Every structure is written in structure tokens, then in C-alpha cells.
Coordinates of C-alpha atoms in Angstrom, one line a residue:
Q1 CA -9.4 9.8 56.1
L2 CA -11.0 10.8 59.4
I3 CA -9.5 10.2 62.8
L4 CA -11.6 10.6 65.9
A5 CA -10.7 10.2 69.5
T6 CA -13.1 10.2 72.4
F7 CA -13.7 8.7 75.8
A8 CA -14.1 5.0 75.7
L9 CA -17.1 3.1 77.3
D10 CA -15.1 2.6 80.4
G11 CA -13.8 6.1 80.5
P12 CA -14.6 8.8 83.1
L13 CA -18.2 9.8 83.7
K14 CA -17.2 13.5 84.1
F15 CA -14.4 15.7 82.7
S16 CA -13.7 19.2 84.2
G17 CA -17.0 18.8 86.1
L18 CA -19.1 18.2 83.0
D19 CA -20.9 15.0 82.0
V20 CA -19.3 13.2 79.1
V21 CA -20.6 10.8 76.4
R22 CA -18.6 7.6 76.0
Y23 CA -18.3 5.5 72.9
D24 CA -16.8 2.3 71.5
A25 CA -15.8 2.0 67.8
K26 CA -19.2 0.7 66.8
S27 CA -21.3 3.4 68.5
L28 CA -19.0 6.1 67.2
A29 CA -19.3 4.7 63.6
L30 CA -23.1 4.7 64.0
G31 CA -23.1 8.3 65.0
L32 CA -21.3 9.5 61.8
V33 CA -23.1 10.6 58.6
E34 CA -23.2 8.0 55.9
G35 CA -20.2 7.8 53.7
F36 CA -17.6 6.8 56.2
V37 CA -16.4 3.3 56.9
L38 CA -14.5 2.2 60.1
Q39 CA -11.0 1.0 59.1
E40 CA -9.4 0.4 62.5
S41 CA -9.7 1.3 66.1
C42 CA -7.6 1.1 69.2
L43 CA -7.9 1.8 72.9
E44 CA -5.6 3.8 75.1
T45 CA -5.3 4.4 78.8
H46 CA -4.0 7.8 79.6
V47 CA -2.6 8.4 83.1
T48 CA -3.1 12.0 84.3
P49 CA -0.6 13.9 86.4
W50 CA -2.8 13.1 89.3
Q51 CA -2.4 9.4 88.7
T52 CA -5.9 8.7 87.6
E53 CA -6.7 6.7 84.4
Q54 CA -8.7 8.0 81.5
K55 CA -9.7 5.5 78.8
F56 CA -9.9 6.6 75.2
V57 CA -10.9 5.1 71.9
Y58 CA -9.3 6.1 68.6
C59 CA -10.9 5.3 65.3
R60 CA -9.8 5.8 61.7
F61 CA -12.5 6.1 59.0
S62 CA -12.3 6.4 55.3
R63 CA -14.8 7.7 52.8
S64 CA -16.8 4.9 51.1

């Protein structure tokens, strides 16, 4: 099993002053090496201590 979490497509454009790359489950799966199959994904909205929202996508893959 492989679990990855990253900024979602509607996540922030920058984090700690750096540009970020945003993904959805499909684009994250396409970026993996062959041999992994997407099993499930979910979205989460994290509220920071400064009351801003950061959107994340979590994906679980298994070896094919």
C-alpha cells in the first residue's frame, strides 16, 4: 500500500513563500511509476491557526 497526500487542485498557490504543485487523484496517479493502482481518494480542508483554508487530496494506491 502507498498513501500520498498533497495539495488539491483548489489548494494554495504558495506554501512558505514557495510555489506549489497541486494535484487531483487522477493527475497524482498519472505521475506514479507503473505498478500502482488508485484504490481510493478523499479531499480534506485544513484550517490553519491563522484561519486560512488549505485543501488537500489523500490517495491510497496498491501494487498491481
